[in-house]
Coordinates of C-alpha atoms and ligand atoms in Angstrom, one line a residue:
Chain A
M1 CA -30.6 32.0 -17.8
S2 CA -33.6 29.8 -18.2
K3 CA -33.4 26.1 -17.3
S4 CA -36.8 24.6 -17.6
V5 CA -36.9 20.9 -16.6
N6 CA -38.3 20.0 -20.0
E7 CA -35.3 21.3 -21.7
L8 CA -32.7 19.8 -19.4
G9 CA -34.1 16.7 -17.9
P10 CA -34.1 16.0 -14.1
M11 CA -31.6 17.6 -11.8
I12 CA -29.1 15.0 -10.6
L13 CA -26.9 17.2 -8.3
N14 CA -27.8 20.4 -6.6
V15 CA -25.1 22.0 -4.5
K16 CA -26.6 24.8 -2.4
G17 CA -24.6 27.3 -0.5
V18 CA -21.7 25.0 0.3
W19 CA -19.0 26.3 2.6
K20 CA -15.9 24.4 3.5
S21 CA -13.2 25.5 6.0
F22 CA -10.0 23.9 7.1
E23 CA -9.3 25.1 10.6
D24 CA -9.7 28.9 10.0
K25 CA -9.2 28.9 6.3
D26 CA -12.3 29.1 4.1
V27 CA -11.7 27.1 0.9
L28 CA -15.3 27.1 -0.4
K29 CA -17.4 30.1 0.2
G30 CA -21.0 29.5 -0.7
I31 CA -21.0 27.4 -3.8
D32 CA -24.2 26.9 -5.8
L33 CA -24.1 24.5 -8.7
E34 CA -26.4 22.2 -10.6
V35 CA -25.8 19.2 -12.8
Y36 CA -28.7 17.9 -14.9
R37 CA -28.9 14.3 -16.2
G38 CA -26.6 13.6 -19.2
Q39 CA -24.8 16.9 -18.8
I40 CA -21.1 17.6 -18.5
V41 CA -20.4 20.4 -16.2
A42 CA -16.7 21.7 -16.3
L43 CA -15.1 23.3 -13.3
I44 CA -12.2 25.5 -14.2
G45 CA -10.0 27.7 -12.1
S46 CA -6.4 28.0 -11.1
S47 CA -4.7 25.6 -8.7
G48 CA -5.8 26.1 -5.1
S49 CA -9.2 27.6 -6.2
G50 CA -11.1 24.8 -4.5
K51 CA -12.0 22.4 -7.4
S52 CA -10.8 19.3 -5.7
T53 CA -12.3 20.2 -2.4
L54 CA -15.7 20.7 -4.0
L55 CA -15.5 17.3 -5.8
R56 CA -14.4 15.5 -2.7
S57 CA -17.1 17.2 -0.7
V58 CA -19.7 16.0 -3.2
N59 CA -18.4 12.4 -2.8
L60 CA -18.4 12.8 1.0
L61 CA -14.7 12.4 1.3
E62 CA -14.7 15.8 3.0
E63 CA -17.3 17.0 5.5
I64 CA -18.7 20.4 4.5
S65 CA -18.9 23.2 7.0
D66 CA -22.3 24.5 5.8
G67 CA -24.8 24.2 3.0
Q68 CA -26.6 21.3 1.3
I69 CA -25.7 18.8 -1.3
L70 CA -28.7 17.2 -3.0
L71 CA -28.3 14.1 -5.0
N72 CA -31.6 13.3 -6.7
D73 CA -33.3 15.6 -4.2
V74 CA -31.8 13.8 -1.1
D75 CA -29.5 15.8 1.1
I76 CA -26.4 13.6 1.2
A77 CA -24.6 16.0 3.6
D78 CA -27.0 14.9 6.3
P79 CA -25.0 12.9 8.8
R80 CA -27.9 10.5 9.2
I81 CA -27.4 9.2 5.7
N82 CA -25.4 6.1 4.9
Q83 CA -22.3 7.5 3.3
D84 CA -21.0 4.2 1.8
E85 CA -24.4 4.0 0.1
V86 CA -24.0 7.5 -1.4
R87 CA -20.5 6.8 -2.6
R88 CA -21.7 3.8 -4.4
Q89 CA -23.8 6.1 -6.5
I90 CA -21.1 8.6 -7.2
G91 CA -17.9 7.7 -9.1
L92 CA -14.7 9.7 -8.5
V93 CA -11.4 9.6 -10.5
F94 CA -8.3 11.5 -9.5
Q95 CA -5.3 12.8 -11.3
A96 CA -3.2 9.7 -10.5
Y97 CA -2.8 6.6 -8.2
N98 CA -6.4 5.5 -8.9
L99 CA -5.7 1.9 -9.7
F100 CA -4.9 -0.6 -7.0
A101 CA -1.3 -1.4 -7.5
H102 CA -1.6 -5.0 -6.1
L103 CA -4.4 -6.0 -8.4
S104 CA -4.5 -6.7 -12.2
I105 CA -6.5 -4.4 -14.5
L106 CA -9.3 -7.0 -14.5
E107 CA -9.3 -7.3 -10.7
N108 CA -9.3 -3.6 -10.3
I109 CA -12.7 -3.5 -12.1
T110 CA -14.2 -6.6 -10.6
L111 CA -13.3 -5.6 -7.0
A112 CA -16.2 -3.2 -6.4
L113 CA -18.5 -5.2 -8.7
R114 CA -18.1 -8.2 -6.4
H115 CA -17.7 -6.5 -3.0
V116 CA -20.0 -3.5 -3.4
Q117 CA -22.6 -4.7 -5.9
G118 CA -22.4 -8.4 -4.8
L119 CA -22.0 -9.9 -8.2
E120 CA -20.7 -13.5 -8.6
A121 CA -17.1 -13.8 -9.7
E122 CA -18.0 -15.0 -13.2
E123 CA -20.6 -12.3 -13.8
A124 CA -18.3 -9.6 -12.6
K125 CA -15.5 -10.9 -14.9
T126 CA -17.8 -10.9 -17.9
K127 CA -18.9 -7.4 -17.2
A128 CA -15.4 -6.2 -16.6
L129 CA -14.1 -7.8 -19.8
A130 CA -16.8 -6.1 -21.8
L131 CA -15.8 -2.7 -20.4
L132 CA -12.2 -3.3 -21.1
D133 CA -13.1 -4.3 -24.6
R134 CA -14.9 -1.0 -25.0
I135 CA -11.7 0.9 -24.2
G136 CA -9.5 -1.4 -26.3
L137 CA -7.6 -2.9 -23.3
L138 CA -8.9 -6.4 -23.4
E139 CA -5.5 -7.9 -24.0
K140 CA -4.1 -6.0 -20.9
A141 CA -6.7 -7.5 -18.6
N142 CA -4.2 -9.6 -16.7
E143 CA -1.5 -6.9 -16.6
Y144 CA -0.7 -4.9 -13.4
P145 CA -1.3 -1.1 -13.5
D146 CA 2.5 -0.3 -13.6
K147 CA 2.7 -2.0 -17.0
L148 CA 0.2 0.4 -18.5
S149 CA 0.7 3.9 -19.9
G150 CA -0.7 6.8 -18.0
G151 CA -3.5 7.2 -20.5
Q152 CA -4.4 3.5 -20.3
Q153 CA -4.4 3.7 -16.5
Q154 CA -6.7 6.7 -16.4
R155 CA -9.1 5.1 -18.9
T156 CA -9.2 2.0 -16.8
A157 CA -9.9 4.0 -13.7
I158 CA -12.7 5.8 -15.4
M159 CA -14.2 2.5 -16.6
R160 CA -13.9 1.1 -13.1
A161 CA -16.1 3.9 -11.9
V162 CA -18.5 3.6 -14.8
A163 CA -18.8 -0.2 -14.1
L164 CA -20.9 0.6 -11.1
N165 CA -23.4 2.7 -13.2
P166 CA -23.0 5.8 -11.1
T167 CA -25.7 8.4 -11.0
L168 CA -22.9 11.0 -11.2
L169 CA -19.3 10.7 -12.3
L170 CA -16.7 13.1 -10.8
L171 CA -13.5 13.6 -12.6
D172 CA -10.7 15.6 -10.9
E173 CA -8.1 16.7 -13.5
V174 CA -7.9 13.2 -14.9
T175 CA -5.6 14.3 -17.7
S176 CA -3.3 16.7 -15.8
A177 CA -0.7 14.2 -15.0
L178 CA -0.5 12.8 -18.6
D179 CA 1.9 13.4 -21.4
P180 CA 0.3 15.6 -24.0
E181 CA 0.0 12.8 -26.6
L182 CA -2.0 10.6 -24.1
V183 CA -4.5 13.3 -23.2
S184 CA -6.8 12.9 -26.2
E185 CA -7.5 9.2 -25.7
V186 CA -8.8 10.0 -22.2
L187 CA -10.9 12.9 -23.4
E188 CA -12.3 10.8 -26.2
L189 CA -13.5 8.3 -23.6
I190 CA -15.2 11.1 -21.7
R191 CA -16.9 12.2 -24.9
D192 CA -18.2 8.7 -25.4
L193 CA -19.5 8.5 -21.9
K194 CA -21.5 11.7 -22.4
A195 CA -22.9 10.3 -25.6
S196 CA -24.1 7.2 -23.7
G197 CA -25.9 9.5 -21.1
T198 CA -23.5 9.6 -18.1
S199 CA -23.8 12.8 -16.0
I200 CA -20.3 14.2 -15.3
L201 CA -18.9 17.0 -13.1
M202 CA -15.2 17.5 -14.0
A203 CA -12.4 19.7 -12.9
T204 CA -10.2 20.4 -15.9
H205 CA -7.6 22.6 -17.6
E206 CA -8.5 21.4 -21.1
L207 CA -10.3 24.5 -22.3
S208 CA -11.0 23.4 -25.9
F209 CA -12.4 20.2 -24.6
A210 CA -14.6 22.1 -22.2
R211 CA -15.8 24.4 -25.0
D212 CA -16.6 21.5 -27.3
V213 CA -18.1 18.9 -25.0
A214 CA -19.2 20.6 -21.8
D215 CA -22.8 21.8 -21.4
W216 CA -22.0 24.3 -18.6
V217 CA -18.8 25.8 -17.4
V218 CA -18.1 27.1 -13.9
F219 CA -15.1 29.3 -13.1
L220 CA -14.0 29.1 -9.5
D221 CA -11.6 31.4 -7.9
G222 CA -10.7 31.6 -4.3
G223 CA -13.6 29.4 -3.3
V224 CA -16.1 31.5 -5.1
I225 CA -17.9 31.1 -8.4
I226 CA -16.9 34.1 -10.4
E227 CA -18.7 33.3 -13.6
E228 CA -20.6 30.5 -15.2
G229 CA -22.6 29.8 -18.3
P230 CA -23.2 27.6 -21.3
A231 CA -19.8 26.5 -22.7
K232 CA -19.9 28.4 -26.0
D233 CA -21.0 31.7 -24.4
F234 CA -18.6 31.3 -21.5
F235 CA -15.5 31.0 -23.7
E236 CA -16.5 33.3 -26.5
N237 CA -17.9 36.0 -24.3
P238 CA -16.5 36.0 -20.8
K239 CA -17.7 39.0 -18.8
M240 CA -15.7 39.2 -15.6
P241 CA -12.2 40.6 -15.7
R242 CA -10.8 37.7 -13.6
T243 CA -12.3 35.2 -16.0
I244 CA -10.8 37.0 -18.9
E245 CA -7.4 37.2 -17.2
F246 CA -7.5 33.5 -16.3
L247 CA -8.4 32.3 -19.8
Q248 CA -5.7 34.5 -21.3
R249 CA -3.1 33.1 -19.0
L250 CA -4.1 29.5 -19.7
R251 CA -4.1 30.0 -23.4
R252 CA -0.7 31.7 -23.3
R253 CA 0.6 28.7 -21.5
A254 CA -1.0 26.3 -23.9
G255 CA 0.4 28.3 -26.8
E256 CA 3.9 28.1 -25.4
Q257 CA 3.9 24.3 -25.3
Chain B
M1 CA 7.9 -13.8 -44.5
S2 CA 11.3 -12.9 -46.0
N3 CA 14.5 -14.3 -44.7
S4 CA 15.9 -11.1 -43.4
E5 CA 12.9 -10.5 -41.2
A6 CA 13.1 -13.9 -39.5
R7 CA 16.8 -13.7 -38.8
R8 CA 17.9 -11.9 -35.6
F9 CA 20.7 -9.4 -35.9
S10 CA 24.2 -10.9 -35.8
P11 CA 26.7 -9.1 -33.5
S12 CA 29.4 -7.0 -35.1
E13 CA 33.1 -7.4 -34.7
I14 CA 33.2 -4.6 -32.2
E15 CA 30.5 -6.2 -30.1
L16 CA 32.1 -9.6 -30.1
D17 CA 35.3 -8.1 -28.9
R18 CA 33.5 -6.3 -26.1
R19 CA 31.8 -9.5 -25.0
A20 CA 35.1 -11.5 -25.0
F21 CA 36.7 -8.8 -22.9
R22 CA 33.8 -8.8 -20.4
L23 CA 33.9 -12.5 -20.1
A24 CA 37.7 -12.5 -19.4
R25 CA 37.3 -9.7 -16.9
K26 CA 34.6 -11.7 -15.1
R27 CA 36.7 -14.8 -15.0
K28 CA 39.6 -12.9 -13.6
S29 CA 37.6 -11.3 -10.8
T30 CA 36.1 -14.6 -9.8
L31 CA 39.5 -16.1 -9.6
V32 CA 40.8 -13.2 -7.5
A33 CA 37.8 -13.5 -5.1
F34 CA 38.4 -17.2 -4.8
I35 CA 42.1 -16.9 -4.0
S36 CA 41.7 -14.1 -1.5
T37 CA 39.0 -15.9 0.3
L38 CA 41.1 -19.1 0.5
A39 CA 44.1 -17.2 1.7
F40 CA 42.1 -15.5 4.4
A41 CA 40.6 -18.7 5.6
V42 CA 43.9 -20.4 5.8
F43 CA 45.4 -17.5 7.7
A44 CA 42.6 -17.4 10.2
W45 CA 42.8 -21.1 10.7
F46 CA 46.5 -21.1 11.5
A47 CA 46.1 -18.0 13.7
L48 CA 43.5 -19.9 15.7
V49 CA 45.2 -23.3 15.9
S50 CA 48.6 -21.9 16.7
S51 CA 47.3 -19.7 19.6
P52 CA 48.6 -21.0 22.9
G53 CA 45.2 -21.8 24.4
W54 CA 43.7 -23.6 21.3
P55 CA 44.1 -27.2 22.5
R56 CA 42.2 -26.4 25.7
V57 CA 39.5 -24.5 23.8
E58 CA 39.2 -27.3 21.2
Q59 CA 38.8 -29.8 24.0
S60 CA 36.1 -28.0 25.9
F61 CA 34.1 -26.4 23.0
F62 CA 34.6 -28.6 20.0
N63 CA 34.7 -32.0 21.4
W64 CA 33.2 -34.5 18.9
E65 CA 32.2 -37.2 21.4
T66 CA 30.4 -34.8 23.7
A67 CA 28.6 -33.3 20.7
V68 CA 27.3 -36.7 19.7
E69 CA 26.3 -37.5 23.2
A70 CA 24.4 -34.3 23.7
F71 CA 22.8 -34.1 20.3
P72 CA 19.5 -36.1 21.1
A73 CA 18.7 -34.0 24.2
V74 CA 19.4 -30.7 22.4
I75 CA 17.3 -31.7 19.4
D76 CA 14.5 -32.6 21.8
G77 CA 14.8 -29.2 23.3
L78 CA 14.8 -27.6 19.9
L79 CA 11.4 -29.1 19.2
L80 CA 10.0 -27.2 22.1
N81 CA 11.6 -24.0 20.7
L82 CA 9.9 -24.7 17.4
R83 CA 6.5 -25.1 19.1
V84 CA 7.0 -21.8 21.0
L85 CA 8.2 -20.2 17.7
F86 CA 5.1 -21.3 15.9
F87 CA 2.6 -20.1 18.4
S88 CA 4.3 -16.8 19.2
A89 CA 4.7 -16.0 15.5
I90 CA 1.0 -16.4 15.0
G91 CA 0.3 -14.5 18.2
V92 CA 2.6 -11.7 17.1
L93 CA 1.0 -11.4 13.7
V94 CA -2.5 -11.2 15.0
F95 CA -1.8 -8.9 18.0
G96 CA 0.7 -6.8 16.1
L97 CA -1.7 -6.2 13.3
T98 CA -4.5 -5.4 15.7
L99 CA -2.3 -2.8 17.5
A100 CA -1.3 -1.3 14.2
L101 CA -4.9 -1.0 13.0
L102 CA -6.0 0.5 16.3
R103 CA -3.3 3.2 15.9
T104 CA -4.6 4.1 12.4
L105 CA -8.2 4.9 13.6
R106 CA -8.9 8.5 13.0
S107 CA -12.2 9.2 14.6
P108 CA -12.0 11.1 18.0
I109 CA -14.2 8.5 19.6
F110 CA -11.2 6.1 19.4
T111 CA -8.7 8.5 20.9
P112 CA -8.5 6.5 24.2
I113 CA -7.9 3.3 22.3
R114 CA -5.4 4.9 20.1
L115 CA -3.5 6.3 23.0
L116 CA -3.6 3.0 24.8
A117 CA -2.2 1.2 21.7
R118 CA 0.6 3.8 21.5
G119 CA 1.4 3.5 25.2
Y120 CA 1.6 -0.2 24.8
V121 CA 4.0 0.0 21.9
D122 CA 6.2 2.6 23.7
L123 CA 6.3 0.4 26.8
F124 CA 7.1 -2.9 25.2
R125 CA 9.6 -1.5 22.7
G126 CA 11.5 -0.1 25.7
L127 CA 11.3 -3.1 28.0
P128 CA 14.2 -5.6 27.7
L129 CA 12.7 -9.0 26.6
I130 CA 14.4 -10.8 29.5
I131 CA 12.6 -8.6 32.0
V132 CA 9.3 -9.2 30.3
L133 CA 10.1 -12.9 30.5
Y134 CA 10.7 -12.7 34.3
L135 CA 7.6 -10.5 34.9
V136 CA 5.3 -12.8 32.9
G137 CA 7.0 -16.0 33.9
F138 CA 7.1 -15.4 37.6
G139 CA 4.4 -12.7 37.9
I140 CA 1.4 -14.4 36.4
P141 CA 1.8 -17.6 38.4
G142 CA 2.4 -15.4 41.5
L143 CA -1.1 -14.1 41.1
R144 CA -2.4 -17.5 42.0
L145 CA -5.4 -17.4 39.7
E146 CA -6.9 -20.7 40.5
F147 CA -9.1 -20.9 37.4
L148 CA -6.0 -20.8 35.2
G149 CA -4.5 -23.9 36.9
R150 CA -0.8 -24.5 36.6
I151 CA 0.4 -22.8 33.4
P152 CA 3.4 -24.5 31.7
V153 CA 6.5 -22.3 31.5
E154 CA 6.7 -22.6 27.8
V155 CA 3.2 -21.1 27.5
L156 CA 4.3 -18.2 29.7
G157 CA 7.4 -17.8 27.6
T158 CA 5.2 -17.7 24.4
V159 CA 3.1 -15.0 26.0
A160 CA 6.1 -12.9 26.9
L161 CA 7.6 -13.2 23.4
T162 CA 4.3 -12.3 21.9
L163 CA 3.8 -9.3 24.1
T164 CA 7.3 -7.9 23.2
Y165 CA 7.4 -8.7 19.5
S166 CA 3.9 -7.5 18.9
A167 CA 5.1 -4.0 19.8
Y168 CA 7.8 -4.1 17.1
V169 CA 5.7 -5.7 14.5
A170 CA 2.9 -3.2 15.1
E171 CA 5.3 -0.5 14.2
V172 CA 6.3 -2.3 11.1
F173 CA 2.7 -2.8 10.0
R174 CA 1.8 0.8 10.8
A175 CA 4.7 2.1 8.6
G176 CA 3.5 -0.2 5.9
I177 CA -0.1 1.0 6.1
E178 CA 1.0 4.6 6.0
A179 CA 3.3 3.9 3.0
V180 CA 0.2 3.0 0.9
H181 CA -0.6 6.1 -1.2
P182 CA -3.6 8.0 0.4
S183 CA -5.3 8.1 -3.0
Q184 CA -5.6 4.3 -3.0
R185 CA -7.7 4.6 0.2
L186 CA -9.8 7.4 -1.2
A187 CA -10.2 5.5 -4.5
A188 CA -11.5 2.5 -2.6
R189 CA -13.9 4.5 -0.5
S190 CA -15.2 6.4 -3.6
L191 CA -16.1 3.0 -5.1
G192 CA -18.4 2.5 -2.2
L193 CA -16.2 0.1 -0.3
T194 CA -16.6 0.4 3.5
Y195 CA -13.7 1.2 5.8
G196 CA -13.3 -2.4 6.7
Q197 CA -13.4 -3.6 3.1
T198 CA -10.9 -0.9 2.1
M199 CA -8.5 -2.0 4.8
K200 CA -8.9 -5.7 4.0
L201 CA -9.0 -5.6 0.2
V202 CA -6.8 -2.6 -0.7
V203 CA -4.6 -1.2 2.0
L204 CA -3.4 -4.3 3.9
P205 CA -2.5 -6.4 0.8
Q206 CA -0.3 -3.5 -0.3
A207 CA 1.1 -2.8 3.2
F208 CA 2.0 -6.5 3.6
R209 CA 4.1 -6.5 0.4
K210 CA 5.9 -3.3 1.5
V211 CA 6.8 -4.7 4.9
A212 CA 7.6 -8.3 4.0
P213 CA 11.4 -7.7 4.4
P214 CA 11.4 -6.0 7.8
L215 CA 8.8 -8.5 9.0
M216 CA 11.0 -11.4 8.0
N217 CA 13.9 -9.8 9.8
D218 CA 11.8 -9.7 13.0
F219 CA 11.0 -13.3 12.4
V220 CA 14.7 -14.1 12.3
S221 CA 15.2 -12.3 15.7
L222 CA 12.3 -14.2 17.1
Q223 CA 13.8 -17.5 16.0
K224 CA 16.8 -16.8 18.2
D225 CA 15.0 -15.2 21.1
V226 CA 12.8 -18.3 21.6
G227 CA 16.0 -19.7 23.2
L228 CA 15.5 -17.2 26.1
I229 CA 12.5 -19.1 27.5
S230 CA 15.2 -21.3 29.1
V231 CA 15.5 -18.6 31.8
L232 CA 12.1 -19.7 33.0
G233 CA 13.2 -23.3 33.3
A234 CA 11.6 -24.6 30.2
V235 CA 13.7 -27.5 28.9
D236 CA 14.4 -26.1 25.4
A237 CA 17.5 -26.5 23.3
V238 CA 19.5 -24.0 25.4
R239 CA 18.4 -25.5 28.7
A240 CA 19.0 -29.0 27.5
A241 CA 22.5 -27.9 26.4
Q242 CA 23.1 -26.4 29.8
I243 CA 22.2 -29.7 31.5
E244 CA 24.5 -31.6 29.2
V245 CA 27.3 -29.1 29.8
A246 CA 26.9 -29.7 33.6
Q247 CA 27.0 -33.4 33.1
F248 CA 30.1 -33.6 30.8
A249 CA 31.8 -30.5 32.3
N250 CA 32.3 -29.5 28.7
F251 CA 30.9 -26.5 26.7
T252 CA 30.4 -28.4 23.4
P253 CA 26.6 -28.8 23.8
Y254 CA 26.3 -25.0 23.7
V255 CA 28.1 -25.0 20.4
V256 CA 25.7 -27.7 19.2
A257 CA 22.7 -25.7 20.2
G258 CA 24.1 -22.6 18.6
L259 CA 24.7 -24.3 15.3
L260 CA 21.2 -25.7 15.3
F261 CA 19.8 -22.2 15.8
V262 CA 22.0 -20.9 12.9
L263 CA 20.8 -23.8 10.7
L264 CA 17.2 -22.8 11.6
A265 CA 17.8 -19.2 10.7
I266 CA 19.5 -19.7 7.3
P267 CA 16.4 -20.5 5.2
T268 CA 14.5 -17.5 6.7
V269 CA 17.5 -15.2 6.1
R270 CA 17.8 -16.4 2.5
A271 CA 14.1 -16.0 2.0
A272 CA 14.2 -12.5 3.4
D273 CA 17.0 -11.6 1.0
Y274 CA 15.2 -13.0 -1.9
V275 CA 12.0 -11.1 -1.1
T276 CA 13.9 -7.9 -0.5
N277 CA 15.7 -8.1 -3.8
R278 CA 12.5 -8.9 -5.7
L279 CA 10.7 -5.9 -4.3
A280 CA 13.7 -3.7 -5.0
K281 CA 13.7 -4.8 -8.6
R282 CA 10.1 -4.0 -8.9
E283 CA 10.7 -0.5 -7.5
Q284 CA 13.5 0.1 -10.0
A285 CA 11.3 -1.0 -12.8
G286 CA 9.1 1.9 -12.0
G287 CA 6.5 -0.1 -10.2
V288 CA 4.3 1.6 -7.7
L289 CA 4.6 -1.3 -5.3
Ligands
ADP1 N1 -7.0 18.8 4.0 C1 -6.7 20.1 3.9 N2 -6.3 20.9 4.9 C2 -6.0 22.2 4.8 N3 -6.1 22.9 3.6 C3 -6.5 22.2 2.5 C4 -6.8 20.8 2.6 N4 -7.2 20.4 1.4 C5 -7.1 21.5 0.6 N5 -6.7 22.6 1.3 C6 -6.6 23.9 0.8 O1 -7.7 24.3 0.0 C7 -7.4 25.1 -1.1 C8 -8.1 24.5 -2.3 O2 -7.4 23.3 -2.6 P1 -8.0 22.4 -3.8 O3 -9.4 22.1 -3.6 O4 -7.1 21.2 -3.9 O5 -7.8 23.3 -5.1 P2 -7.7 22.9 -6.6 O6 -8.2 21.5 -6.7 O7 -8.6 23.8 -7.3 O8 -6.3 23.1 -7.0 C9 -5.9 25.1 -1.2 O9 -5.5 26.4 -0.7 C10 -5.5 24.0 -0.3 O10 -4.2 24.4 0.4
MG2 MG1 -7.1 19.8 -7.5

């Protein structure tokens, strides 16, 4: 595979030989992975393969056991680095419980704008309303999260992260907890974000979305990258038996639904 | 807009019949409740009044003249209780919250502090309040720390109440903090909020809502227990009543003081019920709070 910088733009994230153990259990066993600016890299793999652990490690919510994580060429796994500063540059959205239950939709978005970026209340509000408008939730601005559908909640959570203009956006199965008819509105938003140049590393079970929108697909199994490649190649022509088996199993399950 | 769109639906015969039945049933059960309550009250009243010792009890516990005589002194005492209540409530909130936060610290550096906070909570949850009152009330002055001067007994009482109640309230707060979904904390940190900001802006506001009912119950207990500072000799409502009792050789002043404490508690108890119900409704509506 040839990845010249001209073709791909600058490298945003470079994960080099990352190991992660909990007690005596190795969850990540030497992960190497790159994300270039404006790319979507999709992480796929069965439950327990280490996708969430990898994403959380990149956002410094977990301390890795070995290896390096370079964000714009700076090793953010170095304990001498200001972790809060790093997290400001990286957005992370989970499967559920992202939105702060005691704050309105608007306040959810303005919270970090004000307390992390230091914007004035008015400025933060203007910015947040513009973002809500972009996802068609302007009239929900003063509602509380429990009044929104799962899809609306997830879109708000993604916009909340985007509001801080993150260098990199991490999405951890953001559609997995949603009813099928709500999945597409969230995927549509991710597609839009890519179009506007956001760099994204996402764990997902949405194979057709990964095939259509992702630039690069990484298949993780038992904490090891089994196979990776450009999305079309990867799905049309998987080489490793475990990849083939995994894809078949997921497609069978999708077919059953 | 056409007429049929503007009009609301009109209930069918069947529905009207159902409504009439529900209304009649409700009236009937209200009536039954009223009659049975009344019957019970009348019965209890006669049982009491016809008991052989009633005239004596009435004379020494429910004597109107004595009540009127004792009232001003007891009210004066109650003002002291209210002052003690005010300061110990604030003390308890601050100290209890601090203890709870210390117990949530994860980093190994804080292990000694965490253990200390836990030991404190274990100790003061186990110690009877009255013993803490004696130890603080007579122990601290016994140290003869000149720079402190003579500490008024009500201050010592406030300290003892704060020490004891903080242990309970710390546990309440800790439970509340732990009941906030862990993703909320991670979501806050991933936005770049610091540990302190996350606690202040995300975790504690949610924890406070969750623990409002048990917290208010503890406040109700504290409202009564401020009466215990009388054992240190502070002239509060209870002690004032005691003095009046000795003077009139009649127990009515105790009843007066007791009723005043009950009156004090009722608004808080009602407020606690209200808050609890409102939170329960939110939970049922599928809210995450
Ligand atoms: N805090 C933890 N302590 C111990 N084991 C963990 C912890 N977090 C994750 N694991 C383990 O790591 C493995 C990978 O989990 P995870 O990263 O959540 O996988 P995925 O997101 O792909 O489903 C699982 O076996 C899980 O049990
Ligand atoms: Mg996961």
